[in-house]
Amino acid sequence: MNALIDTVIPALAPAGSERSATGPETTVPAGTTADAGALAVLEDLNVWFTDALGHRRHVVHDLSVDIRPGECVAVIGESGSGKSVTARTLIGLTGPSSHVEATTATLFGRDLLTLQDGDWKSIRGRDVGFILQDALVSLDPLRTVGAEIGESLRLHGVRGRAERASRVEQLLAEVGVPEPRLRAGQRPDQLSGGLRQRALIASAIAHHPALVVADEPTTALDVTVQAQVLDVLAQRKDQGTAILLISHDFSVVGRLADRVLVMQGGWIVESGTAAEVLENPQHPYTRQLLDAVPSGHTKGEYLTVAGRARAEERTGERTGERTGGTGPADAGHPAVLTARGLTKSYRGPDGRDRTVVRDVSFDVRAGRTLGIVGESGSGKSTTASMALGFVTPDSGTVLLDGTPWSELSVAGRRPRRREVTVVYQDPLSSFDPRWTGRRILTDALDAGPAPGPFASGRARRAHRAELAERADHWARLVGLAPEHLARHPLRLSGGQRQRLAIARA
């Protein structure tokens, strides 16, 4: 725990250590100046949510915080602790089922609890940029990311089409998007999770807002791009932008935050400077959080591939030089899933074919874990989709227990899909929003023999009770309570949705 700020990610220099301080200054909204003090003030904030049955849940208790120009305040804590609700309160996005009270709640000197929809439309995007969790559902699925960012620029004063297009490319390049002109012409579902996240960040910083609310901004990013994005945010902070950062990642908090608040169960249990909280925590809960940070000393063998993968300027393809295999076969761990020579190409919006996976082979063995790592857009998810049979490879084979997927009919694949489960990058997009967490789990569990159409009511009730008991069991294993299973996915925090996805798998 000692000197955690410097040691969590030792390979990276502190954010902004080699950057230029030049660039456009942050514009502070009318009526507020950097000398006037805090841009946002919350005192004794309390937030409740009411469910469909009229039950009220108190999710934030007596929270107080202020955020000043050029300062980053980080809020950390386990999923469901109230971090995201606090962030959404600052931007007026807690939703109609919420009830918010506070002794003081001001944004740029205005009472944010009395702001109307018209007021928020002029504030969000221009004065306040926000990066929310689940980039896939935060971006418009029917528009290209370039069109979405460009529309925001148009609404806030950038009228020329050519100027908007140039600005969009500049923003995407700034947050590390390769081939920004090409990516600007793609829809969110055509991008990897990391590229979607970068597009969302580009949209949030487009207008040099006075305040950026960032909820898990680097979750889907590889460490190289994460460093670039943190440098961008740090540079904006140096130019006067205030940042409210919500994060589980202590390396991100240590690199960017000036002050840290620790939340547990809706309460602030500890606060102080980043150095005080991260290097010398006083509350037992804070110490537990820090002790839970993975050490990186994990058992297993590397599947060695040279780390010089690069993006070709003309084709955008990823290339890598193989320097090793999957290691010697282990007779005690038979291969459950085998991939040989997987290759896949896609046609881009410019009409050119791009090879996203080239000649990939591996074995996944019983009782073993195989890790596939690489920067976002390197083909990891496409490889997994081919292994699962969701995507047909251009060449190569995938075998499940020795049986090729391609040789199975649709009917033959259906029962075997129960043997291979998935935890998706964006759990919210993988759930039926109309189902509660309990129904999501019981549907996944209901794969065995079920009472027939002529079964007695008692048999049906017993079957449902058994499924509910099993659902509660799997929920407890991932830290979810029965009350969480009664909620719909949108009523769960991002971390709780991820846990539900793991329990379902």
Short mmCIF file of C-alpha atoms in Angstrom, two decimals:
data_model
loop_
_atom_site.label_atom_id
_atom_site.label_comp_id
_atom_site.label_asym_id
_atom_site.label_seq_id
_atom_site.Cartn_x
_atom_site.Cartn_y
_atom_site.Cartn_z
CA MET A 1 0.00 0.00 0.00
CA ASN A 2 2.99 2.27 0.58
CA ALA A 3 3.55 4.73 -2.27
CA LEU A 4 0.58 3.29 -4.12
CA ILE A 5 0.22 6.30 -6.40
CA ASP A 6 3.62 5.68 -7.96
CA THR A 7 3.58 1.89 -8.01
CA VAL A 8 0.14 0.81 -9.23
CA ILE A 9 1.17 1.40 -12.84
CA PRO A 10 4.94 1.89 -12.71
CA ALA A 11 5.36 1.66 -16.49
CA LEU A 12 3.58 4.97 -17.01
CA ALA A 13 4.82 8.42 -16.10
CA PRO A 14 2.46 10.70 -14.16
CA ALA A 15 -0.24 12.14 -16.39
CA GLY A 16 0.84 15.30 -18.08
CA SER A 17 4.52 14.96 -17.19
CA GLU A 18 5.64 15.44 -20.79
CA ARG A 19 2.80 17.37 -22.30
CA SER A 20 2.57 20.95 -23.42
CA ALA A 21 0.43 23.29 -21.38
CA THR A 22 -0.59 25.18 -24.47
CA GLY A 23 -4.10 24.97 -25.85
CA PRO A 24 -7.47 26.68 -25.59
CA GLU A 25 -8.42 27.78 -22.12
CA THR A 26 -11.60 26.45 -20.54
CA THR A 27 -14.52 28.83 -20.86
CA VAL A 28 -16.24 29.39 -17.52
CA PRO A 29 -20.02 29.98 -17.86
CA ALA A 30 -21.39 33.48 -17.48
CA GLY A 31 -21.84 34.46 -13.86
CA THR A 32 -18.99 32.24 -12.70
CA THR A 33 -15.27 32.93 -12.67
CA ALA A 34 -12.32 30.86 -11.62
CA ASP A 35 -11.80 33.31 -8.73
CA ALA A 36 -15.38 32.92 -7.53
CA GLY A 37 -14.58 29.54 -5.97
CA ALA A 38 -16.28 26.24 -6.58
CA LEU A 39 -18.06 25.52 -9.86
CA ALA A 40 -20.23 22.88 -8.21
CA VAL A 41 -21.30 22.61 -4.58
CA LEU A 42 -23.31 19.84 -2.92
CA GLU A 43 -24.10 20.07 0.79
CA ASP A 44 -26.08 17.41 2.67
CA LEU A 45 -27.17 15.73 -0.55
CA ASN A 46 -29.75 12.95 -0.14
CA VAL A 47 -31.17 10.90 -3.00
CA TRP A 48 -34.01 8.37 -2.95
CA PHE A 49 -35.44 6.15 -5.67
CA THR A 50 -39.00 4.83 -5.77
CA ASP A 51 -39.72 1.48 -7.43
CA ALA A 52 -42.88 0.35 -9.23
CA LEU A 53 -44.41 -0.83 -5.93
CA GLY A 54 -43.86 2.53 -4.27
CA HIS A 55 -40.95 1.41 -2.09
CA ARG A 56 -38.31 4.10 -1.52
CA ARG A 57 -34.58 3.37 -1.37
CA HIS A 58 -32.23 5.88 0.22
CA VAL A 59 -29.08 5.62 -1.92
CA VAL A 60 -27.07 8.76 -1.05
CA HIS A 61 -26.87 10.05 2.53
CA ASP A 62 -25.83 13.57 3.58
CA LEU A 63 -23.07 13.89 0.98
CA SER A 64 -21.10 17.12 0.75
CA VAL A 65 -18.51 18.00 -1.88
CA ASP A 66 -17.31 21.01 -3.86
CA ILE A 67 -15.35 21.04 -7.12
CA ARG A 68 -13.14 23.95 -8.11
CA PRO A 69 -11.65 25.01 -11.45
CA GLY A 70 -8.54 23.04 -12.37
CA GLU A 71 -9.24 20.37 -9.76
CA CYS A 72 -10.08 16.68 -10.03
CA VAL A 73 -12.21 15.17 -7.27
CA ALA A 74 -12.43 11.37 -7.39
CA VAL A 75 -15.17 9.27 -5.81
CA ILE A 76 -14.28 5.63 -5.17
CA GLY A 77 -16.14 2.71 -3.65
CA GLU A 78 -17.68 -0.63 -4.55
CA SER A 79 -20.48 -0.88 -7.11
CA GLY A 80 -23.83 0.23 -5.69
CA SER A 81 -22.26 2.62 -3.18
CA GLY A 82 -23.89 5.70 -4.74
CA LYS A 83 -20.99 7.03 -6.84
CA SER A 84 -22.81 7.18 -10.18
CA VAL A 85 -25.97 8.57 -8.59
CA THR A 86 -23.90 11.42 -7.16
CA ALA A 87 -22.41 12.10 -10.59
CA ARG A 88 -25.81 11.99 -12.30
CA THR A 89 -27.25 14.40 -9.74
CA LEU A 90 -24.71 17.01 -10.84
CA ILE A 91 -25.90 16.78 -14.46
CA GLY A 92 -29.63 16.37 -13.80
CA LEU A 93 -29.87 12.76 -14.98
CA THR A 94 -31.16 10.90 -11.92
CA GLY A 95 -34.47 10.21 -13.67
CA PRO A 96 -38.17 10.65 -12.84
CA SER A 97 -38.22 7.97 -10.12
CA SER A 98 -35.68 9.89 -8.03
CA HIS A 99 -36.20 12.38 -5.22
CA VAL A 100 -33.31 14.73 -4.45
CA GLU A 101 -32.87 16.97 -1.42
CA ALA A 102 -29.91 19.10 -0.38
CA THR A 103 -29.09 22.06 1.84
CA THR A 104 -27.11 23.45 -1.10
CA ALA A 105 -26.89 22.14 -4.65
CA THR A 106 -25.41 24.65 -7.07
CA LEU A 107 -23.82 24.42 -10.49
CA PHE A 108 -22.08 27.56 -11.76
CA GLY A 109 -23.90 29.47 -9.03
CA ARG A 110 -27.36 28.24 -10.10
CA ASP A 111 -29.63 26.01 -8.03
CA LEU A 112 -29.42 22.75 -9.98
CA LEU A 113 -32.55 21.36 -8.28
CA THR A 114 -34.68 24.06 -9.95
CA LEU A 115 -33.17 23.82 -13.44
CA GLN A 116 -35.65 22.87 -16.17
CA ASP A 117 -35.10 20.73 -19.28
CA GLY A 118 -34.43 23.83 -21.37
CA ASP A 119 -31.76 24.98 -18.94
CA TRP A 120 -30.03 21.59 -19.00
CA LYS A 121 -29.98 21.51 -22.81
CA SER A 122 -27.84 24.63 -22.87
CA ILE A 123 -25.59 23.41 -20.04
CA ARG A 124 -24.91 19.79 -20.98
CA GLY A 125 -22.29 19.44 -23.67
CA ARG A 126 -21.26 23.09 -23.62
CA ASP A 127 -20.59 23.88 -19.95
CA VAL A 128 -20.61 20.31 -18.62
CA GLY A 129 -19.20 17.33 -20.48
CA PHE A 130 -20.15 13.89 -19.22
CA ILE A 131 -18.77 10.43 -19.83
CA LEU A 132 -21.23 7.81 -18.63
CA GLN A 133 -20.80 4.06 -18.21
CA ASP A 134 -21.89 1.69 -21.01
CA ALA A 135 -20.70 3.56 -24.10
CA LEU A 136 -22.80 1.36 -26.41
CA VAL A 137 -26.05 2.60 -24.89
CA SER A 138 -24.78 6.16 -24.38
CA LEU A 139 -24.17 6.65 -28.11
CA ASP A 140 -26.96 6.85 -30.72
CA PRO A 141 -27.01 3.43 -32.44
CA LEU A 142 -28.54 4.86 -35.63
CA ARG A 143 -25.92 7.54 -36.29
CA THR A 144 -22.23 7.41 -36.98
CA VAL A 145 -20.04 8.63 -34.14
CA GLY A 146 -18.88 11.48 -36.38
CA ALA A 147 -22.46 12.59 -36.97
CA GLU A 148 -23.23 12.47 -33.25
CA ILE A 149 -20.20 14.52 -32.23
CA GLY A 150 -20.77 16.87 -35.17
CA GLU A 151 -24.39 17.46 -34.16
CA SER A 152 -23.26 18.47 -30.68
CA LEU A 153 -20.79 20.91 -32.23
CA ARG A 154 -23.53 22.34 -34.47
CA LEU A 155 -25.96 22.85 -31.59
CA HIS A 156 -23.33 24.77 -29.66
CA GLY A 157 -22.18 27.12 -32.38
CA VAL A 158 -19.94 25.36 -34.92
CA ARG A 159 -21.99 26.00 -38.08
CA GLY A 160 -19.73 25.10 -40.99
CA ARG A 161 -19.95 21.46 -42.12
CA ALA A 162 -16.29 21.27 -43.14
CA GLU A 163 -15.21 22.86 -39.87
CA ARG A 164 -17.28 20.34 -37.91
CA ALA A 165 -15.83 17.40 -39.84
CA SER A 166 -12.29 18.65 -39.24
CA ARG A 167 -12.99 19.20 -35.56
CA VAL A 168 -14.48 15.69 -35.19
CA GLU A 169 -11.36 14.11 -36.71
CA GLN A 170 -9.14 16.22 -34.46
CA LEU A 171 -11.07 15.17 -31.34
CA LEU A 172 -11.01 11.47 -32.23
CA ALA A 173 -7.28 11.63 -32.91
CA GLU A 174 -6.73 13.46 -29.62
CA VAL A 175 -8.19 10.54 -27.63
CA GLY A 176 -6.21 7.94 -29.56
CA VAL A 177 -8.66 6.72 -32.22
CA PRO A 178 -6.68 5.31 -35.18
CA GLU A 179 -7.84 6.36 -38.65
CA PRO A 180 -10.20 9.00 -37.23
CA ARG A 181 -11.77 9.84 -40.60
CA LEU A 182 -12.70 6.20 -41.15
CA ARG A 183 -13.98 5.70 -37.60
CA ALA A 184 -16.06 8.88 -37.76
CA GLY A 185 -18.07 7.20 -40.53
CA GLN A 186 -18.91 4.11 -38.46
CA ARG A 187 -21.81 3.41 -36.10
CA PRO A 188 -21.15 2.47 -32.46
CA ASP A 189 -21.93 -1.22 -33.08
CA GLN A 190 -19.19 -1.31 -35.73
CA LEU A 191 -16.52 -0.24 -33.24
CA SER A 192 -14.76 -2.17 -30.50
CA GLY A 193 -15.60 -1.39 -26.88
CA GLY A 194 -12.43 0.66 -26.48
CA LEU A 195 -13.07 2.70 -29.63
CA ARG A 196 -16.65 3.41 -28.50
CA GLN A 197 -15.36 4.61 -25.15
CA ARG A 198 -12.87 6.94 -26.83
CA ALA A 199 -15.60 8.35 -29.07
CA LEU A 200 -17.67 9.08 -25.97
CA ILE A 201 -14.73 10.86 -24.34
CA ALA A 202 -14.15 12.91 -27.51
CA SER A 203 -17.78 14.02 -27.42
CA ALA A 204 -17.51 15.00 -23.76
CA ILE A 205 -14.48 17.28 -24.20
CA ALA A 206 -15.52 18.73 -27.57
CA HIS A 207 -16.49 22.17 -26.23
CA HIS A 208 -13.77 22.58 -23.59
CA PRO A 209 -16.41 22.44 -20.83
CA ALA A 210 -15.80 24.01 -17.44
CA LEU A 211 -16.73 20.73 -15.73
CA VAL A 212 -16.29 17.14 -16.90
CA VAL A 213 -18.20 14.40 -15.08
CA ALA A 214 -16.41 11.14 -15.88
CA ASP A 215 -18.01 7.88 -14.72
CA GLU A 216 -15.49 5.05 -15.22
CA PRO A 217 -13.96 6.80 -18.28
CA THR A 218 -11.12 4.32 -18.89
CA THR A 219 -12.80 0.97 -18.12
CA ALA A 220 -12.70 -0.36 -21.70
CA LEU A 221 -9.27 1.04 -22.61
CA ASP A 222 -5.96 -0.77 -22.83
CA VAL A 223 -3.12 0.66 -20.76
CA THR A 224 -1.46 2.49 -23.68
CA VAL A 225 -4.61 4.34 -24.74
CA GLN A 226 -5.55 4.86 -21.09
CA ALA A 227 -2.31 6.80 -20.61
CA GLN A 228 -3.09 8.96 -23.66
CA VAL A 229 -6.64 9.70 -22.48
CA LEU A 230 -5.43 10.53 -18.98
CA ASP A 231 -2.93 12.97 -20.48
CA VAL A 232 -5.77 14.65 -22.39
CA LEU A 233 -7.87 14.98 -19.23
CA ALA A 234 -4.87 16.18 -17.23
CA GLN A 235 -4.11 18.81 -19.86
CA ARG A 236 -7.71 20.03 -19.73
CA LYS A 237 -7.42 20.17 -15.94
CA ASP A 238 -4.28 22.30 -16.26
CA GLN A 239 -6.27 24.66 -18.49
CA GLY A 240 -8.90 25.12 -15.76
CA THR A 241 -11.40 22.33 -16.33
CA ALA A 242 -12.85 20.82 -13.16
CA ILE A 243 -13.29 17.03 -13.17
CA LEU A 244 -15.51 14.77 -11.09
CA LEU A 245 -14.05 11.30 -11.55
CA ILE A 246 -15.89 8.08 -10.66
CA SER A 247 -13.60 5.08 -10.79
CA HIS A 248 -12.75 1.64 -9.43
CA ASP A 249 -9.24 1.94 -10.86
CA PHE A 250 -6.84 3.21 -8.21
CA SER A 251 -4.10 3.75 -10.78
CA VAL A 252 -6.34 6.23 -12.62
CA VAL A 253 -7.32 7.93 -9.37
CA GLY A 254 -3.69 8.21 -8.27
CA ARG A 255 -2.62 9.77 -11.58
CA LEU A 256 -5.41 12.32 -11.97
CA ALA A 257 -7.14 13.13 -8.68
CA ASP A 258 -6.31 15.95 -6.29
CA ARG A 259 -8.88 14.92 -3.68
CA VAL A 260 -10.58 11.58 -3.03
CA LEU A 261 -13.93 10.71 -1.46
CA VAL A 262 -14.59 7.11 -0.38
CA MET A 263 -18.24 5.98 -0.48
CA GLN A 264 -19.78 2.97 1.23
CA GLY A 265 -23.51 2.29 1.23
CA GLY A 266 -24.31 5.84 0.14
CA TRP A 267 -22.18 7.50 2.85
CA ILE A 268 -18.83 9.27 2.61
CA VAL A 269 -16.63 7.30 5.03
CA GLU A 270 -13.29 8.98 4.27
CA SER A 271 -12.00 11.98 2.35
CA GLY A 272 -8.74 13.80 1.85
CA THR A 273 -6.01 14.48 -0.67
CA ALA A 274 -5.16 11.65 -3.05
CA ALA A 275 -1.86 11.06 -1.25
CA GLU A 276 -3.52 10.95 2.17
CA VAL A 277 -6.27 8.53 1.20
CA LEU A 278 -4.27 6.21 -1.07
CA GLU A 279 -1.02 6.07 0.91
CA ASN A 280 -2.31 6.37 4.47
CA PRO A 281 -5.99 5.33 4.59
CA GLN A 282 -7.68 5.69 7.97
CA HIS A 283 -11.01 3.90 7.50
CA PRO A 284 -11.10 0.07 7.49
CA TYR A 285 -13.27 0.06 4.35
CA THR A 286 -10.71 2.15 2.45
CA ARG A 287 -7.95 -0.22 3.53
CA GLN A 288 -10.05 -3.17 2.32
CA LEU A 289 -10.49 -1.53 -1.09
CA LEU A 290 -6.76 -0.93 -1.43
CA ASP A 291 -5.88 -4.43 -0.22
CA ALA A 292 -8.17 -5.84 -2.92
CA VAL A 293 -6.13 -4.26 -5.76
CA PRO A 294 -4.68 -7.18 -7.82
CA SER A 295 -0.94 -7.55 -7.37
CA GLY A 296 -0.24 -8.81 -10.89
CA HIS A 297 1.60 -11.87 -9.56
CA THR A 298 -0.63 -14.53 -11.10
CA LYS A 299 0.17 -18.13 -11.87
CA GLY A 300 0.16 -19.58 -15.36
CA GLU A 301 2.21 -19.36 -18.54
CA TYR A 302 2.41 -16.62 -21.14
CA LEU A 303 1.14 -17.27 -24.64
CA THR A 304 4.03 -15.34 -26.16
CA VAL A 305 3.44 -13.03 -29.09
CA ALA A 306 5.76 -10.13 -29.87
CA GLY A 307 4.46 -6.83 -28.56
CA ARG A 308 5.14 -4.86 -31.71
CA ALA A 309 1.62 -5.02 -33.17
CA ARG A 310 1.02 -1.83 -35.14
CA ALA A 311 -1.63 -0.16 -37.25
CA GLU A 312 -0.76 0.19 -40.92
CA GLU A 313 -1.41 3.73 -42.09
CA ARG A 314 -3.08 2.66 -45.30
CA THR A 315 -4.97 -0.48 -44.33
CA GLY A 316 -5.57 -0.15 -40.62
CA GLU A 317 -4.69 -3.85 -40.24
CA ARG A 318 -3.03 -5.23 -37.13
CA THR A 319 0.10 -7.29 -37.67
CA GLY A 320 2.13 -9.27 -35.18
CA GLU A 321 5.09 -11.61 -35.33
CA ARG A 322 4.51 -14.91 -33.59
CA THR A 323 7.33 -15.85 -31.23
CA GLY A 324 5.77 -18.74 -29.38
CA GLY A 325 2.86 -21.11 -29.14
CA THR A 326 0.36 -22.05 -26.50
CA GLY A 327 2.91 -24.11 -24.60
CA PRO A 328 3.22 -27.89 -24.27
CA ALA A 329 0.06 -29.96 -24.17
CA ASP A 330 -1.07 -30.95 -20.71
CA ALA A 331 -2.44 -34.48 -20.68
CA GLY A 332 -4.20 -33.78 -17.40
CA HIS A 333 -6.14 -30.89 -18.90
CA PRO A 334 -7.85 -31.94 -22.16
CA ALA A 335 -8.76 -29.25 -24.68
CA VAL A 336 -12.41 -28.22 -24.40
CA LEU A 337 -12.25 -25.52 -27.08
CA THR A 338 -9.76 -25.62 -29.93
CA ALA A 339 -9.15 -22.92 -32.55
CA ARG A 340 -6.88 -23.40 -35.55
CA GLY A 341 -5.90 -20.79 -38.13
CA LEU A 342 -8.77 -18.37 -37.50
CA THR A 343 -8.84 -15.49 -39.99
CA LYS A 344 -11.55 -12.85 -40.44
CA SER A 345 -11.89 -9.76 -42.65
CA TYR A 346 -14.54 -7.06 -42.77
CA ARG A 347 -15.36 -4.51 -45.43
CA GLY A 348 -15.04 -0.98 -44.11
CA PRO A 349 -17.22 2.02 -44.98
CA ASP A 350 -14.64 3.01 -47.60
CA GLY A 351 -15.23 -0.29 -49.44
CA ARG A 352 -11.85 -1.81 -48.57
CA ASP A 353 -11.45 -5.17 -46.85
CA ARG A 354 -9.57 -5.17 -43.55
CA THR A 355 -8.21 -8.28 -41.92
CA VAL A 356 -8.99 -7.99 -38.22
CA VAL A 357 -7.89 -11.51 -37.17
CA ARG A 358 -5.11 -13.39 -38.95
CA ASP A 359 -4.16 -17.07 -38.43
CA VAL A 360 -4.96 -17.33 -34.72
CA SER A 361 -4.71 -20.72 -32.99
CA PHE A 362 -5.16 -21.69 -29.35
CA ASP A 363 -6.54 -24.32 -26.96
CA VAL A 364 -8.73 -23.69 -23.94
CA ARG A 365 -8.22 -26.60 -21.55
CA ALA A 366 -10.41 -27.96 -18.78
CA GLY A 367 -9.58 -26.39 -15.44
CA ARG A 368 -7.29 -23.77 -17.00
CA THR A 369 -7.68 -20.11 -17.91
CA LEU A 370 -6.41 -18.68 -21.19
CA GLY A 371 -5.96 -14.92 -21.38
CA ILE A 372 -6.08 -13.02 -24.68
CA VAL A 373 -4.75 -9.49 -24.31
CA GLY A 374 -4.11 -6.62 -26.72
CA GLU A 375 -4.99 -3.02 -27.40
CA SER A 376 -8.57 -2.14 -28.27
CA GLY A 377 -9.34 -2.93 -31.90
CA SER A 378 -6.70 -5.68 -32.06
CA GLY A 379 -9.25 -8.43 -32.76
CA LYS A 380 -9.82 -9.90 -29.29
CA SER A 381 -13.62 -9.74 -29.34
CA THR A 382 -13.80 -10.93 -32.96
CA THR A 383 -11.66 -13.93 -32.01
CA ALA A 384 -13.99 -14.70 -29.10
CA SER A 385 -17.05 -14.34 -31.36
CA MET A 386 -15.59 -16.86 -33.81
CA ALA A 387 -14.74 -19.24 -30.97
CA LEU A 388 -18.34 -19.02 -29.74
CA GLY A 389 -19.78 -19.61 -33.19
CA PHE A 390 -21.38 -16.16 -33.36
CA VAL A 391 -19.16 -15.16 -36.30
CA THR A 392 -18.12 -17.46 -39.16
CA PRO A 393 -14.37 -17.28 -39.87
CA ASP A 394 -13.14 -16.73 -43.42
CA SER A 395 -10.77 -19.63 -42.80
CA GLY A 396 -9.84 -21.86 -39.91
CA THR A 397 -11.79 -24.16 -37.63
CA VAL A 398 -13.24 -24.13 -34.13
CA LEU A 399 -13.89 -27.38 -32.27
CA LEU A 400 -15.96 -27.81 -29.12
CA ASP A 401 -15.02 -31.11 -27.47
CA GLY A 402 -13.64 -32.21 -30.82
CA THR A 403 -16.77 -31.36 -32.84
CA PRO A 404 -16.44 -28.55 -35.44
CA TRP A 405 -19.05 -25.83 -35.07
CA SER A 406 -19.43 -25.70 -38.85
CA GLU A 407 -20.60 -29.31 -38.92
CA LEU A 408 -23.45 -28.68 -36.50
CA SER A 409 -26.87 -27.60 -37.71
CA VAL A 410 -28.67 -24.68 -36.09
CA ALA A 411 -30.71 -27.16 -34.08
CA GLY A 412 -27.54 -29.03 -33.14
CA ARG A 413 -25.81 -25.89 -31.92
CA ARG A 414 -28.67 -24.72 -29.71
CA PRO A 415 -28.30 -27.25 -26.85
CA ARG A 416 -24.51 -27.00 -27.00
CA ARG A 417 -24.62 -23.24 -26.47
CA ARG A 418 -25.61 -24.04 -22.89
CA GLU A 419 -22.09 -25.44 -22.49
CA VAL A 420 -20.44 -22.15 -23.49
CA THR A 421 -21.50 -18.97 -21.72
CA VAL A 422 -20.47 -15.36 -22.25
CA VAL A 423 -19.82 -12.26 -20.15
CA TYR A 424 -20.12 -9.32 -22.55
CA GLN A 425 -18.22 -6.03 -22.48
CA ASP A 426 -21.46 -4.04 -22.28
CA PRO A 427 -23.73 -6.02 -19.93
CA LEU A 428 -26.62 -3.57 -20.23
CA SER A 429 -26.91 -4.17 -23.97
CA SER A 430 -27.01 -7.95 -23.41
CA PHE A 431 -30.01 -7.90 -21.05
CA ASP A 432 -33.70 -7.69 -21.90
CA PRO A 433 -34.56 -4.33 -20.27
CA ARG A 434 -38.09 -5.58 -19.49
CA TRP A 435 -36.83 -8.42 -17.30
CA THR A 436 -35.84 -8.22 -13.66
CA GLY A 437 -32.50 -9.59 -12.52
CA ARG A 438 -34.27 -12.64 -11.08
CA ARG A 439 -35.95 -13.46 -14.39
CA ILE A 440 -32.64 -13.03 -16.22
CA LEU A 441 -31.02 -15.60 -13.92
CA THR A 442 -33.94 -18.04 -13.82
CA ASP A 443 -34.14 -17.98 -17.62
CA ALA A 444 -30.47 -18.97 -17.80
CA LEU A 445 -30.97 -21.67 -15.15
CA ASP A 446 -34.14 -23.11 -16.69
CA ALA A 447 -32.26 -25.48 -18.99
CA GLY A 448 -33.15 -28.77 -17.34
CA PRO A 449 -36.36 -30.78 -17.34
CA ALA A 450 -39.37 -28.58 -16.68
CA PRO A 451 -42.93 -29.55 -15.71
CA GLY A 452 -44.93 -30.50 -18.79
CA PRO A 453 -48.11 -28.79 -19.97
CA PHE A 454 -50.25 -31.14 -17.87
CA ALA A 455 -48.22 -30.84 -14.67
CA SER A 456 -50.03 -29.92 -11.48
CA GLY A 457 -49.98 -26.43 -10.07
CA ARG A 458 -47.97 -27.74 -7.12
CA ALA A 459 -45.27 -29.11 -9.45
CA ARG A 460 -45.07 -25.82 -11.32
CA ARG A 461 -44.79 -23.82 -8.09
CA ALA A 462 -42.09 -26.16 -6.80
CA HIS A 463 -40.15 -25.75 -10.06
CA ARG A 464 -40.37 -21.95 -9.89
CA ALA A 465 -39.33 -21.98 -6.22
CA GLU A 466 -36.32 -24.14 -7.03
CA LEU A 467 -35.25 -21.78 -9.82
CA ALA A 468 -35.66 -18.76 -7.53
CA GLU A 469 -33.56 -20.44 -4.84
CA ARG A 470 -30.82 -21.26 -7.34
CA ALA A 471 -30.92 -17.70 -8.70
CA ASP A 472 -30.49 -16.31 -5.17
CA HIS A 473 -27.56 -18.68 -4.63
CA TRP A 474 -25.68 -17.54 -7.74
CA ALA A 475 -26.48 -13.90 -6.99
CA ARG A 476 -24.98 -14.22 -3.49
CA LEU A 477 -21.79 -15.69 -4.96
CA VAL A 478 -21.19 -12.47 -6.92
CA GLY A 479 -22.23 -10.17 -4.07
CA LEU A 480 -25.81 -9.39 -5.11
CA ALA A 481 -28.67 -9.39 -2.60
CA PRO A 482 -32.24 -10.60 -3.35
CA GLU A 483 -33.35 -6.96 -3.50
CA HIS A 484 -31.01 -6.44 -6.47
CA LEU A 485 -32.68 -9.30 -8.34
CA ALA A 486 -36.03 -7.54 -7.99
CA ARG A 487 -34.77 -4.61 -10.07
CA HIS A 488 -34.56 -4.15 -13.82
CA PRO A 489 -31.06 -3.71 -15.34
CA LEU A 490 -31.46 0.05 -15.68
CA ARG A 491 -32.03 0.26 -11.91
CA LEU A 492 -28.70 -1.40 -11.15
CA SER A 493 -25.30 0.27 -11.06
CA GLY A 494 -22.75 -0.57 -13.73
CA GLY A 495 -20.85 -2.86 -11.38
CA GLN A 496 -24.03 -4.61 -10.25
CA ARG A 497 -25.00 -5.22 -13.88
CA GLN A 498 -21.57 -6.72 -14.50
CA ARG A 499 -22.00 -9.03 -11.51
CA LEU A 500 -25.42 -10.07 -12.81
CA ALA A 501 -23.85 -10.89 -16.18
CA ILE A 502 -21.21 -13.03 -14.45
CA ALA A 503 -23.86 -14.84 -12.39
CA ARG A 504 -25.87 -15.53 -15.56
CA ALA A 505 -22.78 -16.95 -17.26
#
